[in-house]
Coordinates of N, CA and C in Angstrom, one line a residue:
M8 N 113.9 85.4 84.3 CA 114.2 84.8 85.6 C 113.2 85.3 86.6
P9 N 112.7 84.4 87.4 CA 111.9 84.8 88.5 C 112.7 85.4 89.6
Q10 N 112.1 86.2 90.5 CA 112.7 86.7 91.6 C 113.2 85.5 92.5
G11 N 114.1 85.8 93.4 CA 114.6 84.7 94.2 C 116.1 84.5 93.9
P12 N 116.7 83.5 94.4 CA 118.1 83.4 94.2 C 118.5 83.3 92.7
V13 N 119.5 84.0 92.3 CA 120.0 84.0 91.0 C 121.5 84.1 91.1
W14 N 122.2 83.7 90.1 CA 123.7 83.6 90.1 C 124.3 84.4 88.9
R15 N 125.5 84.7 89.1 CA 126.3 85.3 88.0 C 127.8 85.0 88.3
V16 N 128.6 85.1 87.2 CA 130.0 84.9 87.3 C 130.6 86.3 87.4
V17 N 131.5 86.5 88.3 CA 132.2 87.8 88.4 C 133.7 87.7 88.3
G18 N 134.3 88.7 87.8 CA 135.8 88.7 87.6 C 136.5 89.1 88.9
A19 N 137.8 89.4 88.7 CA 138.7 89.6 89.9 C 138.3 90.8 90.8
A20 N 138.0 91.9 90.2 CA 137.7 93.1 91.1 C 136.4 92.9 91.9
E21 N 135.4 92.4 91.3 CA 134.1 92.2 92.0 C 134.2 91.1 93.0
S22 N 134.9 90.0 92.6 CA 135.2 88.9 93.5 C 135.9 89.3 94.7
A23 N 136.9 90.2 94.6 CA 137.7 90.7 95.7 C 136.8 91.6 96.6
A24 N 136.0 92.4 96.0 CA 135.1 93.3 96.8 C 134.1 92.5 97.6
I25 N 133.5 91.4 97.0 CA 132.5 90.6 97.7 C 133.2 89.8 98.8
G26 N 134.4 89.2 98.5 CA 135.1 88.5 99.6 C 135.5 89.4 100.7
E27 N 135.9 90.6 100.5 CA 136.3 91.6 101.6 C 135.0 91.9 102.4
A28 N 133.9 92.2 101.7 CA 132.7 92.5 102.5 C 132.2 91.4 103.3
L29 N 132.2 90.2 102.8 CA 131.8 89.0 103.6 C 132.7 88.7 104.7
A30 N 134.1 88.9 104.5 CA 135.0 88.6 105.6 C 134.9 89.6 106.7
A31 N 134.4 90.9 106.4 CA 134.2 91.9 107.4 C 132.8 91.9 108.0
G32 N 132.0 90.9 107.5 CA 130.6 90.8 108.0 C 129.7 91.9 107.5
R33 N 130.0 92.5 106.4 CA 129.2 93.6 105.8 C 128.4 93.0 104.7
P34 N 127.2 93.6 104.4 CA 126.4 93.1 103.2 C 127.1 93.7 102.0
Y35 N 126.9 93.0 100.9 CA 127.4 93.4 99.6 C 126.3 93.7 98.6
R36 N 126.3 94.8 98.0 CA 125.4 95.2 96.9 C 126.2 95.7 95.7
N37 N 126.0 95.3 94.5 CA 126.7 95.9 93.4 C 125.9 97.1 93.0
L38 N 126.3 98.3 93.5 CA 125.6 99.5 93.3 C 125.8 100.0 91.8
A39 N 126.9 99.6 91.2 CA 127.1 100.0 89.8 C 126.3 99.0 89.0
P40 N 125.4 99.4 88.1 CA 124.7 98.5 87.3 C 125.6 97.8 86.3
T41 N 125.1 96.6 85.9 CA 125.8 95.8 84.9 C 124.9 95.4 83.8
L42 N 125.5 95.1 82.6 CA 124.7 94.6 81.5 C 124.5 93.1 81.6
E43 N 125.2 92.5 82.5 CA 125.2 91.0 82.6 C 124.0 90.6 83.5
G44 N 123.1 89.9 82.9 CA 121.9 89.4 83.5 C 122.1 88.2 84.4
P45 N 121.1 87.9 85.2 CA 121.2 86.8 86.2 C 121.1 85.4 85.4
G46 N 121.5 84.4 86.1 CA 121.4 83.0 85.5 C 121.0 82.0 86.6
H47 N 120.8 80.8 86.2 CA 120.6 79.7 87.1 C 121.9 79.2 87.6
R48 N 121.9 78.6 88.8 CA 123.1 78.2 89.4 C 123.9 77.2 88.5
A49 N 123.3 76.2 88.0 CA 123.9 75.3 87.1 C 124.5 75.9 85.9
C50 N 123.8 76.9 85.3 CA 124.3 77.6 84.1 C 125.5 78.4 84.4
M51 N 125.5 79.1 85.5 CA 126.7 79.9 85.9 C 127.9 79.1 86.3
L52 N 127.7 78.0 86.9 CA 128.8 77.1 87.2 C 129.4 76.6 85.9
Y53 N 128.5 76.2 85.0 CA 129.0 75.7 83.7 C 129.7 76.8 82.9
A54 N 129.1 78.0 82.9 CA 129.7 79.1 82.1 C 131.1 79.4 82.7
S55 N 131.2 79.4 84.0 CA 132.5 79.7 84.6 C 133.6 78.7 84.1
M56 N 133.2 77.5 83.7 CA 134.2 76.5 83.3 C 134.5 76.5 81.8
V57 N 133.4 76.8 81.0 CA 133.6 76.7 79.5 C 134.0 78.0 78.8
C58 N 133.8 79.1 79.5 CA 134.3 80.4 78.9 C 135.7 80.6 79.3
P59 N 136.6 80.6 78.3 CA 138.1 80.7 78.7 C 138.3 82.0 79.6
Y60 N 137.7 83.1 79.2 CA 138.0 84.3 80.0 C 137.5 84.2 81.5
L61 N 136.4 83.5 81.7 CA 135.9 83.3 83.1 C 136.7 82.2 83.8
A62 N 137.2 81.3 83.1 CA 137.7 80.1 83.7 C 139.1 80.2 84.2
R63 N 140.0 81.0 83.6 CA 141.4 81.1 83.9 C 141.9 82.5 84.2
P64 N 142.8 82.7 85.1 CA 143.2 84.0 85.4 C 144.1 84.6 84.3
N65 N 144.7 83.8 83.5 CA 145.6 84.3 82.5 C 144.9 84.5 81.1
A66 N 143.6 84.1 81.1 CA 142.9 84.2 79.8 C 142.7 85.6 79.5
R67 N 142.6 85.9 78.2 CA 142.5 87.3 77.7 C 141.2 87.5 76.9
R68 N 140.6 88.6 76.9 CA 139.4 88.9 76.1 C 139.8 88.8 74.7
G69 N 138.9 88.2 73.9 CA 139.2 88.1 72.5 C 138.7 89.3 71.6
M70 N 137.8 90.1 72.2 CA 137.3 91.2 71.4 C 137.2 92.4 72.3
S71 N 137.1 93.6 71.7 CA 136.8 94.8 72.3 C 135.3 95.1 72.2
A72 N 134.8 96.0 73.0 CA 133.4 96.4 72.9 C 133.3 97.2 71.5
T73 N 132.2 96.9 70.8 CA 132.0 97.6 69.5 C 131.9 99.1 69.6
E74 N 131.1 99.6 70.5 CA 131.0 101.0 70.8 C 131.1 101.2 72.3
P75 N 132.3 101.3 72.8 CA 132.5 101.4 74.2 C 131.8 102.7 74.9
D76 N 131.2 102.4 76.0 CA 130.6 103.5 76.8 C 131.0 103.3 78.2
E77 N 130.4 104.0 79.2 CA 130.8 103.8 80.6 C 130.5 102.4 81.1
M78 N 129.6 101.7 80.5 CA 129.3 100.3 80.9 C 130.2 99.3 80.3
T79 N 130.8 99.6 79.1 CA 131.5 98.6 78.4 C 133.0 99.0 78.1
A80 N 133.5 100.1 78.6 CA 134.8 100.5 78.4 C 135.9 99.5 78.8
H81 N 135.5 98.7 79.8 CA 136.5 97.7 80.3 C 136.6 96.5 79.4
V82 N 135.8 96.4 78.4 CA 135.8 95.2 77.5 C 136.8 95.6 76.4
V83 N 138.0 95.2 76.6 CA 139.1 95.6 75.7 C 139.9 94.3 75.3
R84 N 140.1 94.1 74.0 CA 140.8 92.9 73.5 C 142.1 92.8 74.2
G85 N 142.4 91.6 74.7 CA 143.7 91.4 75.4 C 143.7 91.6 76.9
A86 N 142.6 92.2 77.4 CA 142.5 92.4 78.9 C 142.5 91.0 79.6
V87 N 143.2 90.9 80.7 CA 143.3 89.7 81.5 C 142.2 89.7 82.6
R88 N 141.6 88.5 82.8 CA 140.6 88.4 83.9 C 141.2 88.8 85.2
G89 N 142.3 88.3 85.5 CA 143.0 88.6 86.8 C 142.8 87.5 87.8
A90 N 143.3 87.7 89.0 CA 143.5 86.6 90.0 C 142.3 85.9 90.3
M91 N 141.3 86.2 91.0 CA 140.2 85.4 91.4 C 138.9 85.7 90.7
G92 N 138.2 84.8 90.2 CA 136.9 85.0 89.8 C 136.0 84.3 90.8
A93 N 134.7 84.3 90.6 CA 133.7 83.7 91.5 C 132.4 83.5 90.8
V94 N 131.7 82.4 91.2 CA 130.3 82.2 91.0 C 129.6 82.7 92.2
V95 N 128.7 83.6 92.1 CA 128.0 84.2 93.2 C 126.5 84.1 93.1
G96 N 125.9 83.7 94.2 CA 124.5 83.6 94.3 C 124.0 84.9 95.0
F97 N 122.9 85.5 94.5 CA 122.3 86.6 95.1 C 120.8 86.3 95.5
G98 N 120.4 86.8 96.6 CA 119.0 86.6 97.0 C 118.0 87.3 96.1
E99 N 118.4 88.4 95.5 CA 117.4 89.1 94.6 C 118.2 90.0 93.7
Y100 N 117.5 90.5 92.7 CA 118.1 91.5 91.8 C 117.1 92.5 91.4
E101 N 117.6 93.6 90.9 CA 116.8 94.7 90.3 C 117.2 94.9 88.9
Y102 N 116.3 95.4 88.1 CA 116.6 95.7 86.7 C 115.9 97.0 86.3
A103 N 116.5 97.6 85.2 CA 115.9 98.8 84.6 C 116.0 98.7 83.1
V104 N 115.0 99.0 82.4 CA 115.0 99.0 81.0 C 115.1 100.4 80.5
T105 N 116.2 100.6 79.7 CA 116.4 102.0 79.2 C 116.0 101.9 77.7
G106 N 116.3 103.0 77.0 CA 115.9 103.0 75.5 C 116.8 102.0 74.7
S107 N 117.9 101.6 75.2 CA 118.8 100.8 74.4 C 119.4 99.6 75.1
Q108 N 119.1 99.4 76.4 CA 119.7 98.3 77.2 C 118.9 98.0 78.4
V109 N 119.2 96.8 79.0 CA 118.6 96.4 80.3 C 119.8 96.4 81.3
L110 N 119.7 97.0 82.4 CA 120.7 97.1 83.4 C 120.3 96.3 84.7
F111 N 121.2 95.7 85.3 CA 121.0 94.8 86.5 C 121.8 95.3 87.7
R112 N 121.2 95.1 88.9 CA 122.0 95.2 90.1 C 121.6 94.0 91.0
F113 N 122.5 93.5 91.7 CA 122.3 92.3 92.5 C 122.5 92.6 94.0
L114 N 121.7 92.0 94.8 CA 121.7 92.3 96.3 C 121.7 91.0 97.1
D115 N 122.2 91.0 98.3 CA 122.1 89.9 99.3 C 122.8 88.7 98.8
V116 N 124.1 88.6 99.0 CA 124.9 87.4 98.6 C 124.4 86.2 99.5
V117 N 124.1 85.1 98.8 CA 123.6 83.9 99.4 C 124.6 82.8 99.2
E118 N 125.5 83.0 98.3 CA 126.6 81.9 98.0 C 127.8 82.6 97.3
F119 N 128.9 82.3 97.8 CA 130.2 82.9 97.2 C 131.1 81.8 97.0
L120 N 131.4 81.5 95.7 CA 132.3 80.3 95.3 C 133.4 80.9 94.5
P121 N 134.5 81.4 95.2 CA 135.6 81.9 94.4 C 136.4 80.8 93.8
H122 N 137.1 81.2 92.7 CA 138.0 80.2 92.0 C 139.2 81.0 91.4
D123 N 140.3 80.3 91.3 CA 141.4 80.7 90.5 C 141.2 80.1 89.1
T124 N 141.0 78.8 89.1 CA 140.6 78.2 87.8 C 139.3 77.5 88.1
A125 N 138.4 77.6 87.2 CA 137.0 77.3 87.4 C 136.7 75.8 87.5
D126 N 137.7 75.0 87.2 CA 137.5 73.5 87.4 C 137.2 73.2 88.8
A127 N 137.5 74.1 89.7 CA 137.2 73.9 91.1 C 135.7 73.8 91.4
H128 N 134.9 74.2 90.4 CA 133.4 74.1 90.5 C 132.8 72.8 89.9
L129 N 133.7 71.9 89.4 CA 133.2 70.7 88.8 C 132.3 69.9 89.7
D130 N 132.7 69.6 90.9 CA 131.9 68.8 91.8 C 130.6 69.5 92.2
A131 N 130.6 70.9 92.3 CA 129.4 71.6 92.6 C 128.4 71.5 91.4
L132 N 129.0 71.6 90.2 CA 128.1 71.5 89.0 C 127.5 70.1 88.9
R133 N 128.3 69.0 89.2 CA 127.8 67.7 89.1 C 126.6 67.5 90.2
A134 N 126.8 68.0 91.3 CA 125.8 67.9 92.4 C 124.6 68.7 92.0
E135 N 124.8 69.9 91.5 CA 123.6 70.7 91.1 C 122.8 70.0 90.0
L136 N 123.5 69.4 89.0 CA 122.8 68.7 87.9 C 122.1 67.5 88.4
A137 N 122.7 66.8 89.4 CA 122.0 65.6 89.9 C 120.7 66.1 90.7
R138 N 120.8 67.2 91.4 CA 119.7 67.7 92.2 C 118.6 68.1 91.3
V139 N 118.9 68.8 90.2 CA 117.9 69.4 89.3 C 117.2 68.2 88.5
T140 N 117.9 67.2 88.3 CA 117.3 66.1 87.5 C 116.5 65.0 88.3
E141 N 116.6 65.2 89.7 CA 115.9 64.2 90.5 C 114.4 64.4 90.4

């Protein structure tokens, strides 16, 4: 992915933190690195709708992390996504390559699209696809 705006889908805890920061007029940076890489806007809108865990607050994870560590300990079979998720656009991102993984941090929120159920993003996805194919 080139530098510039990138998107990702976030779960309840990060969605709440971003929403609170924006409501208070504070910048948001996810200082804790994540294994989840950036994506295109259309791809993340689509992912938020087709992945059951991302799409619905009552959906549960189907699998646990194979070898849990500090980055993946939260990936537990049966864990619920929780109240609000969001598709979030960031102005830029940073990454680091370690011996066994690539870690990402995201900076400068440029778009915040919270959802209870991700079908709320259907009109945004249709508009994005129409814009991209023009």
